XYZ file of C-alpha atoms in Angstrom:
559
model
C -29.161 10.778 5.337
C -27.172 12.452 8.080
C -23.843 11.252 9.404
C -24.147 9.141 12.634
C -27.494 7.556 11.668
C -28.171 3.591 11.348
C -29.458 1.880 8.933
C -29.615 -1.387 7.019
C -29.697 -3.069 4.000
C -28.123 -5.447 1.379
C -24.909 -5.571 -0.284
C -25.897 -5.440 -4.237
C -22.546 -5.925 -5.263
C -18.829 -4.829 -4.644
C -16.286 -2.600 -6.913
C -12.976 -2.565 -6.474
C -10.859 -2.695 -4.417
C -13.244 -3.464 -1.826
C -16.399 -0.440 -2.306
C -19.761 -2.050 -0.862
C -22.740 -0.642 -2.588
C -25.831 -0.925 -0.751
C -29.273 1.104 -1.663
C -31.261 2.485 1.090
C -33.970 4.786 -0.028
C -33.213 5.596 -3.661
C -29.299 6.369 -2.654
C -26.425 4.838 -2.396
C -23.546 3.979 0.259
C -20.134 2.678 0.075
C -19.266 0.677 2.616
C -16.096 -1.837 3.229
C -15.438 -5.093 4.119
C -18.181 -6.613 2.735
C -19.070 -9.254 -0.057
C -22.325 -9.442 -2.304
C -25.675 -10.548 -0.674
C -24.773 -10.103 2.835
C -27.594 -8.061 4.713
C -25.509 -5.720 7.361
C -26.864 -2.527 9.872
C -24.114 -0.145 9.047
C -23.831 3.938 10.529
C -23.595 6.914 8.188
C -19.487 8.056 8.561
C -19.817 10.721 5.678
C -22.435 12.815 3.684
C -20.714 14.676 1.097
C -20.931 15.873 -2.950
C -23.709 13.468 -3.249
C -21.321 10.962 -2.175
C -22.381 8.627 0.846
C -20.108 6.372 2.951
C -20.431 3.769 6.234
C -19.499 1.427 8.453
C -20.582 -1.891 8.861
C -22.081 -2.459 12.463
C -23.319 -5.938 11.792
C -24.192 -8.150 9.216
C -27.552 -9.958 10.001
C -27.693 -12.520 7.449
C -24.761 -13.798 5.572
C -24.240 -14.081 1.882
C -25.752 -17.514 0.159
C -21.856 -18.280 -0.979
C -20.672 -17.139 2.460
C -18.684 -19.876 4.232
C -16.246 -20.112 7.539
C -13.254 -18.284 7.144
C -9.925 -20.471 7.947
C -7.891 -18.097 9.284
C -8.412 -17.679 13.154
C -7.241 -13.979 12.938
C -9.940 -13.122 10.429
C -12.001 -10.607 10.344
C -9.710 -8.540 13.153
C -6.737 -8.370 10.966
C -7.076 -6.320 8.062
C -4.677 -8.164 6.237
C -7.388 -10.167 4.255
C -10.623 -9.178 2.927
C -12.268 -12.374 1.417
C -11.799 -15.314 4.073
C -15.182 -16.069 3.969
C -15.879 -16.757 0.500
C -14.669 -19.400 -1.854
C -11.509 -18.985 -4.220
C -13.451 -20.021 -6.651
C -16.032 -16.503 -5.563
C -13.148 -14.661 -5.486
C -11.920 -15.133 -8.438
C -15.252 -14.418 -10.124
C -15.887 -10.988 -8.092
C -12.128 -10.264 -9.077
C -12.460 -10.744 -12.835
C -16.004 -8.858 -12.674
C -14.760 -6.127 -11.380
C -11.657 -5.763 -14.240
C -13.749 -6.330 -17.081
C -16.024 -3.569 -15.410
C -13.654 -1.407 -14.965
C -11.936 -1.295 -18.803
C -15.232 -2.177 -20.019
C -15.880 1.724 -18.699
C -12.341 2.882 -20.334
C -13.451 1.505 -23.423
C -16.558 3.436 -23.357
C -17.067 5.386 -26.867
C -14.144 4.231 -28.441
C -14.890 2.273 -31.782
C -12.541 -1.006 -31.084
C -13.585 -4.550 -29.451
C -10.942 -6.329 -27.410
C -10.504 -9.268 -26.031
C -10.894 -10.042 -22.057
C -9.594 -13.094 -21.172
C -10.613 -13.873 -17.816
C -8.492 -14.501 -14.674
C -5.751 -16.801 -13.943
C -5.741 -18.432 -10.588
C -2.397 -18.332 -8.291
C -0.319 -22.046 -8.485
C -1.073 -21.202 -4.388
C -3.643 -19.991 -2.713
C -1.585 -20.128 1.293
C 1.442 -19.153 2.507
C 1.791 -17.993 -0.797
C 3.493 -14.232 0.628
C 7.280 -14.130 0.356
C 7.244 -11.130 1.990
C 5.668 -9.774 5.203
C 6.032 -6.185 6.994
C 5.321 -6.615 10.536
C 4.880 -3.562 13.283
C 5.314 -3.177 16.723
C 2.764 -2.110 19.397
C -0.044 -3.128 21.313
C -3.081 -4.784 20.555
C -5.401 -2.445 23.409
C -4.074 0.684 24.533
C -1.554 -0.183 27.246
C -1.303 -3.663 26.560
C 1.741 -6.291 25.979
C 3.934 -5.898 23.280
C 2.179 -7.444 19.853
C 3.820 -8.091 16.764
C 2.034 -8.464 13.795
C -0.664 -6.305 11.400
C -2.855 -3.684 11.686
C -6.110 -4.136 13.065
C -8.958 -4.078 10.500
C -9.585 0.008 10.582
C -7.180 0.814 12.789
C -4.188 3.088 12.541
C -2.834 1.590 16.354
C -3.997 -1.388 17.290
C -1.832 -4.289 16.142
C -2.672 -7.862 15.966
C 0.016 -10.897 16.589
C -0.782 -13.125 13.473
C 1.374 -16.150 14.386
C -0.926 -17.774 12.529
C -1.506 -16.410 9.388
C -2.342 -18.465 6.466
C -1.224 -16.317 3.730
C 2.444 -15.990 4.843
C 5.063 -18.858 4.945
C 5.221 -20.817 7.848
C 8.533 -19.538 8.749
C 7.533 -16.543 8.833
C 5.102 -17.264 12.032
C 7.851 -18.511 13.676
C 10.352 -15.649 12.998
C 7.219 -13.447 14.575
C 6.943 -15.679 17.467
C 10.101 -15.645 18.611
C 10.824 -12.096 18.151
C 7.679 -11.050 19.834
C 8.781 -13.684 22.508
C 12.529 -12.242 22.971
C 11.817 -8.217 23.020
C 8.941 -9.153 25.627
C 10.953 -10.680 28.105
C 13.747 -7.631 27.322
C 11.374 -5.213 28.205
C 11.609 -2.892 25.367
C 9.373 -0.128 24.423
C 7.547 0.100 20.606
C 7.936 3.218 18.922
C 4.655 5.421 19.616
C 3.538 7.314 15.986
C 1.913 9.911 17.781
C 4.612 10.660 20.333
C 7.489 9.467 18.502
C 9.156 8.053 21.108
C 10.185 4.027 21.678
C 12.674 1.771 19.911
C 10.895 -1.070 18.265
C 9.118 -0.196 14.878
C 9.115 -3.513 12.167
C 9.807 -6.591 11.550
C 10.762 -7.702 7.892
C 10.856 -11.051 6.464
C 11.368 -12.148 3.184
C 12.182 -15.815 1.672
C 12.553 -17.329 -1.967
C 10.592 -20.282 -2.519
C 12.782 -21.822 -4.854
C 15.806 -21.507 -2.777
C 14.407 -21.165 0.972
C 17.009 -18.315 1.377
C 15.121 -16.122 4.324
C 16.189 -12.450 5.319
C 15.071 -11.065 8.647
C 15.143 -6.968 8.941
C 14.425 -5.288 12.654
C 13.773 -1.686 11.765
C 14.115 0.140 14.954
C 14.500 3.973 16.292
C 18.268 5.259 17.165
C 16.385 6.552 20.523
C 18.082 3.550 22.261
C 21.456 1.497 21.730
C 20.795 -2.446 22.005
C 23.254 -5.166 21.381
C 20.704 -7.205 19.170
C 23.719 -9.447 18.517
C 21.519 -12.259 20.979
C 19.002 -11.788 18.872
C 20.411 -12.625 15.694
C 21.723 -15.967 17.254
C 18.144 -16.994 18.752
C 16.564 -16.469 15.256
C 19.717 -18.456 13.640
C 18.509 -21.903 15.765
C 15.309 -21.723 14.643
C 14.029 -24.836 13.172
C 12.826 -23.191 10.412
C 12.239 -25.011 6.385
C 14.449 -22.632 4.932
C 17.750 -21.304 5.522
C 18.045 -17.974 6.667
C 20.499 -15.997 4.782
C 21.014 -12.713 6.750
C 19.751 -10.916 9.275
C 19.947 -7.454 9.185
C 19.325 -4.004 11.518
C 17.797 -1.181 9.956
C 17.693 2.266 11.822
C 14.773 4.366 10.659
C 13.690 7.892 12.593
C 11.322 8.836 10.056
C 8.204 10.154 11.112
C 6.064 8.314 9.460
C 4.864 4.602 9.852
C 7.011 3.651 7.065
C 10.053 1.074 6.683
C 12.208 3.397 5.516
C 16.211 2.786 5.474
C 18.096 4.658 6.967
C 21.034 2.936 7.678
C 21.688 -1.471 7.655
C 23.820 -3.204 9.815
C 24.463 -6.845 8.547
C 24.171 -8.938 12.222
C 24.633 -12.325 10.225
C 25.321 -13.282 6.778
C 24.453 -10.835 3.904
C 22.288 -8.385 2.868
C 20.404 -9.843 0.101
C 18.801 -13.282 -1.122
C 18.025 -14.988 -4.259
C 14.983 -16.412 -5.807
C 14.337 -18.514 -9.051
C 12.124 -16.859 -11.600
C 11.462 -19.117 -15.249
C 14.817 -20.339 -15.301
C 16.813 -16.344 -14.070
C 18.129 -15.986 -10.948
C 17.744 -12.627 -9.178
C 19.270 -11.293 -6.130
C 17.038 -9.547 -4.240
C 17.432 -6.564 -1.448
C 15.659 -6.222 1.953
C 13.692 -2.836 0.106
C 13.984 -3.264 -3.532
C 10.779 -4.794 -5.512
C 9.732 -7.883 -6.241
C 6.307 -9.476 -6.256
C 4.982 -11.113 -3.354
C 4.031 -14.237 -4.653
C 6.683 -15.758 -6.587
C 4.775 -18.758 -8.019
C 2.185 -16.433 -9.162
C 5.238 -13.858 -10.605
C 5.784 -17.002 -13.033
C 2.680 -17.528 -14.297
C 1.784 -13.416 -14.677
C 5.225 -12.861 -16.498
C 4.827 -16.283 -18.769
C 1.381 -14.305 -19.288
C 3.345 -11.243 -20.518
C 5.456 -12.674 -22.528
C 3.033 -14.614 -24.256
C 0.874 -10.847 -25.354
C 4.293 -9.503 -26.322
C 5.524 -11.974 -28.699
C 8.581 -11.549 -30.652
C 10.786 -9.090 -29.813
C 14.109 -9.997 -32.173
C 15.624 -6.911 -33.502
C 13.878 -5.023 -31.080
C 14.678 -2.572 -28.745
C 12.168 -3.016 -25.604
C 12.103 -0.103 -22.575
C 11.129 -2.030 -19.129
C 9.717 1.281 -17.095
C 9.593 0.576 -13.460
C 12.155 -2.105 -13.679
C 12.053 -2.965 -9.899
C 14.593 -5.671 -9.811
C 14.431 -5.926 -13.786
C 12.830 -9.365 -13.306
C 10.554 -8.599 -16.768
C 13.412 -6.830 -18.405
C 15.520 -10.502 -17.599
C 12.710 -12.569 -18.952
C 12.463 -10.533 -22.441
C 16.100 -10.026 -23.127
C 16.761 -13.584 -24.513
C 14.452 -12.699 -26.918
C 15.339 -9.189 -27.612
C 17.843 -7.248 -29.681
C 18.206 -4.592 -26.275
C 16.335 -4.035 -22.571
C 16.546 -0.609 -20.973
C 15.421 -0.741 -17.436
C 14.381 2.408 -15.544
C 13.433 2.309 -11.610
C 14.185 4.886 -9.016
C 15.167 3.070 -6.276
C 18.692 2.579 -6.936
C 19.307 0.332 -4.306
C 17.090 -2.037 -6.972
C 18.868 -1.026 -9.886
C 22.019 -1.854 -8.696
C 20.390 -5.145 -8.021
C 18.960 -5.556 -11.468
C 22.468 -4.789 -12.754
C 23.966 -7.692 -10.593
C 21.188 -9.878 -11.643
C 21.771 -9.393 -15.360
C 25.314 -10.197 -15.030
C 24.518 -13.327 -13.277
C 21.926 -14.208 -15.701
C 24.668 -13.988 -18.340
C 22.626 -11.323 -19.872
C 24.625 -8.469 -21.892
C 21.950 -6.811 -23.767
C 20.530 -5.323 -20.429
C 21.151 -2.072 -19.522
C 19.268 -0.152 -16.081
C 19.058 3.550 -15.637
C 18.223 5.051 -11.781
C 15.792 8.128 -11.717
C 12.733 9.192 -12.187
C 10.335 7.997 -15.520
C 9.172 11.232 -16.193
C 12.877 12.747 -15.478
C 15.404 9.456 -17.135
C 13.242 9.464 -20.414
C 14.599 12.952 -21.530
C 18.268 11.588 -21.054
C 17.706 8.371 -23.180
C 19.064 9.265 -26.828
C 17.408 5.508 -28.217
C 14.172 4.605 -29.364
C 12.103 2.312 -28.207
C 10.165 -0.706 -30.627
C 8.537 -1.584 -27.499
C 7.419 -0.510 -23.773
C 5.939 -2.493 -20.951
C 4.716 -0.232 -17.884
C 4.622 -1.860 -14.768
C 3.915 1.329 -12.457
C 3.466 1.266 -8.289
C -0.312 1.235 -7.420
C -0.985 4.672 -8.095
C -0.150 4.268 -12.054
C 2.081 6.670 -14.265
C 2.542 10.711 -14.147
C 0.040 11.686 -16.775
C 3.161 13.546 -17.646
C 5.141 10.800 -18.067
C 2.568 9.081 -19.904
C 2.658 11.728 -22.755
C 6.363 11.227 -22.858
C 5.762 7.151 -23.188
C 2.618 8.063 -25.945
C 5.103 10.498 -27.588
C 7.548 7.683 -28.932
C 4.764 6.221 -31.019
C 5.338 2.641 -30.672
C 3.263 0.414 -32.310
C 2.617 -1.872 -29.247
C 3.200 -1.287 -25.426
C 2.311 -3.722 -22.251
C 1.043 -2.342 -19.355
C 0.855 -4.593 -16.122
C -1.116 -2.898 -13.097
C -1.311 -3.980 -9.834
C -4.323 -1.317 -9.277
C -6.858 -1.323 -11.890
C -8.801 1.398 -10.927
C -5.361 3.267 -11.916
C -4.848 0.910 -15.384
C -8.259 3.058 -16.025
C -7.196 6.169 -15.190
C -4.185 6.169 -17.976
C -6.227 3.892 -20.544
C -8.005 7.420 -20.868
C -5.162 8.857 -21.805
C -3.913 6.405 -24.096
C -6.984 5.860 -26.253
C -7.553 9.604 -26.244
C -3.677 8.995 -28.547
C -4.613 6.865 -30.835
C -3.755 3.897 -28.659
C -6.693 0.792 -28.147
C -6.707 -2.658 -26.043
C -5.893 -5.381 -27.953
C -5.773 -8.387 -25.829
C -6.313 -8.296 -21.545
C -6.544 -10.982 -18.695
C -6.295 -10.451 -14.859
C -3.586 -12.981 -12.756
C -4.361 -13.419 -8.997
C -1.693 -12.503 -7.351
C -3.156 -12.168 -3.836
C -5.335 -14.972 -2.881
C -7.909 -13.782 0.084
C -7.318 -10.290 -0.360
C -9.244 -7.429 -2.257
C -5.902 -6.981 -4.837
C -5.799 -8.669 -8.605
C -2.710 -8.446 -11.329
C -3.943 -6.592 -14.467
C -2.180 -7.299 -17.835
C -3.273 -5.194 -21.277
C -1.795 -5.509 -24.631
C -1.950 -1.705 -26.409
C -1.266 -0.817 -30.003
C -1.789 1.614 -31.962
C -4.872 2.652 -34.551
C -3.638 1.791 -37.968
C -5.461 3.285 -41.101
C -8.848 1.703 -41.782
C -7.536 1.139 -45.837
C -4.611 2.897 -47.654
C -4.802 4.542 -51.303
C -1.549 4.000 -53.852
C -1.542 7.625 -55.791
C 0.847 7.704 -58.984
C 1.531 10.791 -60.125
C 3.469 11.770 -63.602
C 5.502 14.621 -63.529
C 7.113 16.357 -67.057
C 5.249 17.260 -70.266
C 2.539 15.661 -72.420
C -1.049 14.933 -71.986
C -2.587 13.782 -68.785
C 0.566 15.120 -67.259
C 1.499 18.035 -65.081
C 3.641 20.561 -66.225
C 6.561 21.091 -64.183
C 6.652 25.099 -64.082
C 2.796 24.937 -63.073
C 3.671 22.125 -59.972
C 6.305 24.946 -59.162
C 3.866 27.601 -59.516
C 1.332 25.795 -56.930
C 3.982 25.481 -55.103
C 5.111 28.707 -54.241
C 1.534 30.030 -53.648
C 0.818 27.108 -50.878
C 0.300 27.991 -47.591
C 0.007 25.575 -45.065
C -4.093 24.847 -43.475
C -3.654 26.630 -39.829
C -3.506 25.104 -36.448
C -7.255 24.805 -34.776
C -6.322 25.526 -31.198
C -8.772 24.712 -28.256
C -8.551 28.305 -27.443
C -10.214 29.046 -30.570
C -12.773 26.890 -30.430
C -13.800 28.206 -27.169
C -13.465 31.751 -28.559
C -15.813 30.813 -31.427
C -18.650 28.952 -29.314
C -18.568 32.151 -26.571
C -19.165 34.817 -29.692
C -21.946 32.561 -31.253
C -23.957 31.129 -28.541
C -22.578 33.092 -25.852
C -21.768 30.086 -23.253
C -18.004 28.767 -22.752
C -16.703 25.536 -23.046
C -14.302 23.434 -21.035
C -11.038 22.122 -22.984
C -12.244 18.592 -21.375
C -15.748 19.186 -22.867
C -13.918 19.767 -26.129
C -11.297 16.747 -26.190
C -14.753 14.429 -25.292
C -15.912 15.403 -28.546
C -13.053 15.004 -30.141
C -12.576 11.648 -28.952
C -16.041 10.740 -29.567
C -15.309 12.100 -33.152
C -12.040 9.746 -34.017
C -10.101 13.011 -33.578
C -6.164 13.081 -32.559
C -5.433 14.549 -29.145
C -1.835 15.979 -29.740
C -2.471 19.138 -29.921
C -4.821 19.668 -26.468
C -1.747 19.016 -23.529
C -3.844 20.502 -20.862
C -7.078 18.966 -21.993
C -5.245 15.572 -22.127
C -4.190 16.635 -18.521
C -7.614 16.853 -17.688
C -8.061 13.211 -18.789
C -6.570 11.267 -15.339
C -9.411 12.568 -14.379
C -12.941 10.991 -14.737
C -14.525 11.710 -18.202
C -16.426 14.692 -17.778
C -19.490 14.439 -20.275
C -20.909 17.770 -21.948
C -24.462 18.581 -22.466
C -26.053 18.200 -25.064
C -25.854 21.622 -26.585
C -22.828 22.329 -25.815
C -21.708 19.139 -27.847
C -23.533 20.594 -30.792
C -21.531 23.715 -30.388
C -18.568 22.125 -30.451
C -19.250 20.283 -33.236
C -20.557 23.855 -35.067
C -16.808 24.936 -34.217
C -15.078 21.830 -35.391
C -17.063 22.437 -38.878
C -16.738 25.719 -38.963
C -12.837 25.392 -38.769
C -13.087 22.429 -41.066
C -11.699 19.922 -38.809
C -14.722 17.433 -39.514
């Protein structure tokens, strides 16, 4: 295959978060945007390392379970990825692919766990509290458009003042905006050529309260009394009540909302939403998940794996808000909370003292950084890290404590995966795991697994007499031993690898080496850089070099 050519064929099935795999001639391409037994004519986009990729062209027969989407801005916005399939089909392909995925993890390792399945979302529309519009035009040159990206595009926008994911509210806060800057006549703010005033739009709303905040993020290139506005949006007719409106100057160069500075045009600078019986106060940029009904039933999920806490001293590690940290402290002899935004620390902080809650505590800083600070020991740890998972560095600090039992909650999979790697390689195995849909229509699923730690298989009670008399050890000859004792030496990975070059004259990789190890039962302390090598995919070693390895690890008595 050869970038640029066409071809076509069928959609065999779909990996997360949204990789196509289609077979054409004995190989394999990934394509996107597709779902399982459509037939599509797609173009070669990339030929590399074995590794094949496309673009869909066209699909020329649809999918038996394929069905109208219900969303008139589907497929052009790339906001969702499965309106034309069932829930019900998403939820299946969604569960698939997690048990796939730590079904892989799991690989090798001499432990069964539990999967149990997906839980749906209480919601399945205008389920979002939370939506970041942009700026800019949907053709080049066009009217101002408000609204998402367009599917594969990094400039096109598309108005969705109709989408079916986010509150209703929201549409109209869009519609008016888009309405209001039109007839002003101002300019969007151009990536390329950094110039314009308009970047984002913001909006966020509890569902328990209806409390709404609307952000404009906007260049300093231009000073505009947005004070009009701020009193159009107020006269909305909206459901809920909006609680602030805010302007947020951002000259970053990237397409980001980023905070530079906030101006409060009306009412405050924060709202509150009702989580299992806590109230939290929540910031324009601080964390909190987009689906709050959904939040419920994923942290009445957690809860339920982590049982009883009492007398227990639990670390919540990417607090966010500290909504998990809130639910566990009633049941808890001490939370510490650690999140680097501070402007959501500070939050958490409020939130506990509203909450009545006096056993929190929340650090700001960096995991791998705040964990060296923190004199206490944990009983307990739940990880809920940003998509891309936790610093394999900071992982081996978390593994390092030696708890007994950790949570870890993943909003990425593929990265739950990743660090499961590096936690089994520890001594740590799943217990207990479920996936919570937390994004109805799109390619994204909530992961939840339960960890603990390998106990001994049996344990052996060993009396031993000490003094004088038969059947007894004599004291001077225990001292005796004693002194002539010298502890067994520490097998390094460096001599293994010394050993296997001198006697079969090949080297080894330290990843080659902790694979065998792993494969053997064998702790993983002592190899830091071929644990490193673990966030990684597993690399498998040949067959002889496995026996050499082996040789080695007998040779040094280690097995």
């Amino acid at each position: 295959m050869k970038k640029g050519e066409i071809y076509e064929g069928l959609i065999e099935k779909v990996e997360f978060p949204n990789k196509c795999r289609i077979q054409v001639g004995g190989k394999i391409v990934i394509v996107k945007n597709g779902v399982p037994g459509q037939k599509v004519r797609f173009s070669v986009t990339k030929v590399r390392k074995g590794k094949t990729k496309g673009r869909i062209l066209e699909v020329l027969e649809r999918a038996p379970e394929e069905c109208e989407p219900f969303c008139r801005h589907f497929p052009e916005c790339g906001g969702c990825t499965y309106q034309n399939i069932s829930y019900e089909t998403q939820l299946h392909l969604k569960e698939q692919q997690v048990k796939e995925l730590l079904d892989k993890a799991a690989e090798g390792q001499d432990y069964q766990y539990i999967f149990e399945g997906i839980k749906k979302s209480p919601v399945c529309c205008g389920y979002r509290n939370k939506m970041e519009f942009s700026f800019g035009d949907q053709v080049k040159d066009g009217p101002l458009a408000l609204g998402m990206h367009k599917r594969g595009s990094f400039y096109d926008i598309v108005t969705v003042d109709d989408c079916q994911i986010a509150d209703k509210d929201f549409c109209m806060v869009l519609k008016a905006t888009l309405t209001y800057f039109r007839e002003k006549g101002l300019p969007f703010y151009r990536k390329m050529q950094h110039t314009g005033y308009l970047r984002h739009l913001l909006v966020r709303k509890a569902v328990k309260t209806g409390e709404i905040l609307a952000v404009l993020v906007t260049s300093t290139q231009m000073e505009v009394d947005l004070s009009e506005w701020s009193k159009m949006l107020q006269k909305l007719p909206l459901e809920g009540r909006i609680a602030g409106i805010l302007h947020t100057k951002n000259d970053s160069l990237a397409d980001v909302i980023q905070n530079d500075s906030t101006e409060i045009l009306y009412g405050q600078d924060y709202f509150c939403e009702e989580l299992l019986g806590l109230r939290f106060q929540i910031t324009p940029f601080s964390f909190f998940q987009t689906n709050s009904l959904g939040a419920e039933v994923l942290y009445e999920t957690a809860r339920s794996y982590i049982g009883d806490t009492k007398d227990q001293l639990v670390f919540d590690l990417y607090s966010g808000t500290g909504t998990i940290a809130q639910v566990l402290a009633p049941v808890s002899k001490k939370v510490i909370g650690v999140e680097i935004v501070e402007e959501a620390v500070e939050a958490a902080r409020e939130n506990a003292r509203r909450n009545g809650l006096l056993n929190c505590e929340f650090m700001a800083g960096d995991v791998l950084k705040i964990l060296d600070t923190i004199e206490e020991k944990p009983d307990f740890i739940v990880l809920d890290p940003p998509r891309d998972g936790v610093h394999p560095k900071a992982l081996k600090k978390i593994i390092d404590y030696g708890v007994e039992r950790m949570l870890y909650i993943s909003c990425k999979p593929t990265s739950l995966a990743r660090d499961l790697e590096l936690l089994q390689a520890c001594g740590y195995q799943m217990e207990r795991a479920c996936c919570v849909d937390m994004f109805p229509w799109t390619a994204n699923v909530e992961s939840i697994v339960l960890l603990s730690h390998k106990s001994p298989d049996s344990i052996i009670n060993v009396k031993v007499e000490f003094g004088e008399g038969e059947g007894k050890v004599p004291l001077d000859a225990i001292a005796e031993r004693a002194k002539k004792y010298q502890p067994k030496p520490k097998i390094t990975y460096k001599m293994i690898q010394e050993y296997v070059e001198k006697k079969y004259g090949f080297k080894v990789h330290t990843a080659y080496i902790a694979e065998v190890k792993r494969s053997l039962g064998l702790t993983m302390y002592d190899a830091p850089n071929a644990v490193e090598e673990l966030k990684q995919p597993r690399k498998h070693p040949p067959k002889e070099k496995v026996e050499a390895i082996k040789a080695a690890l007998k040779y040094f008595e280690v097995i």
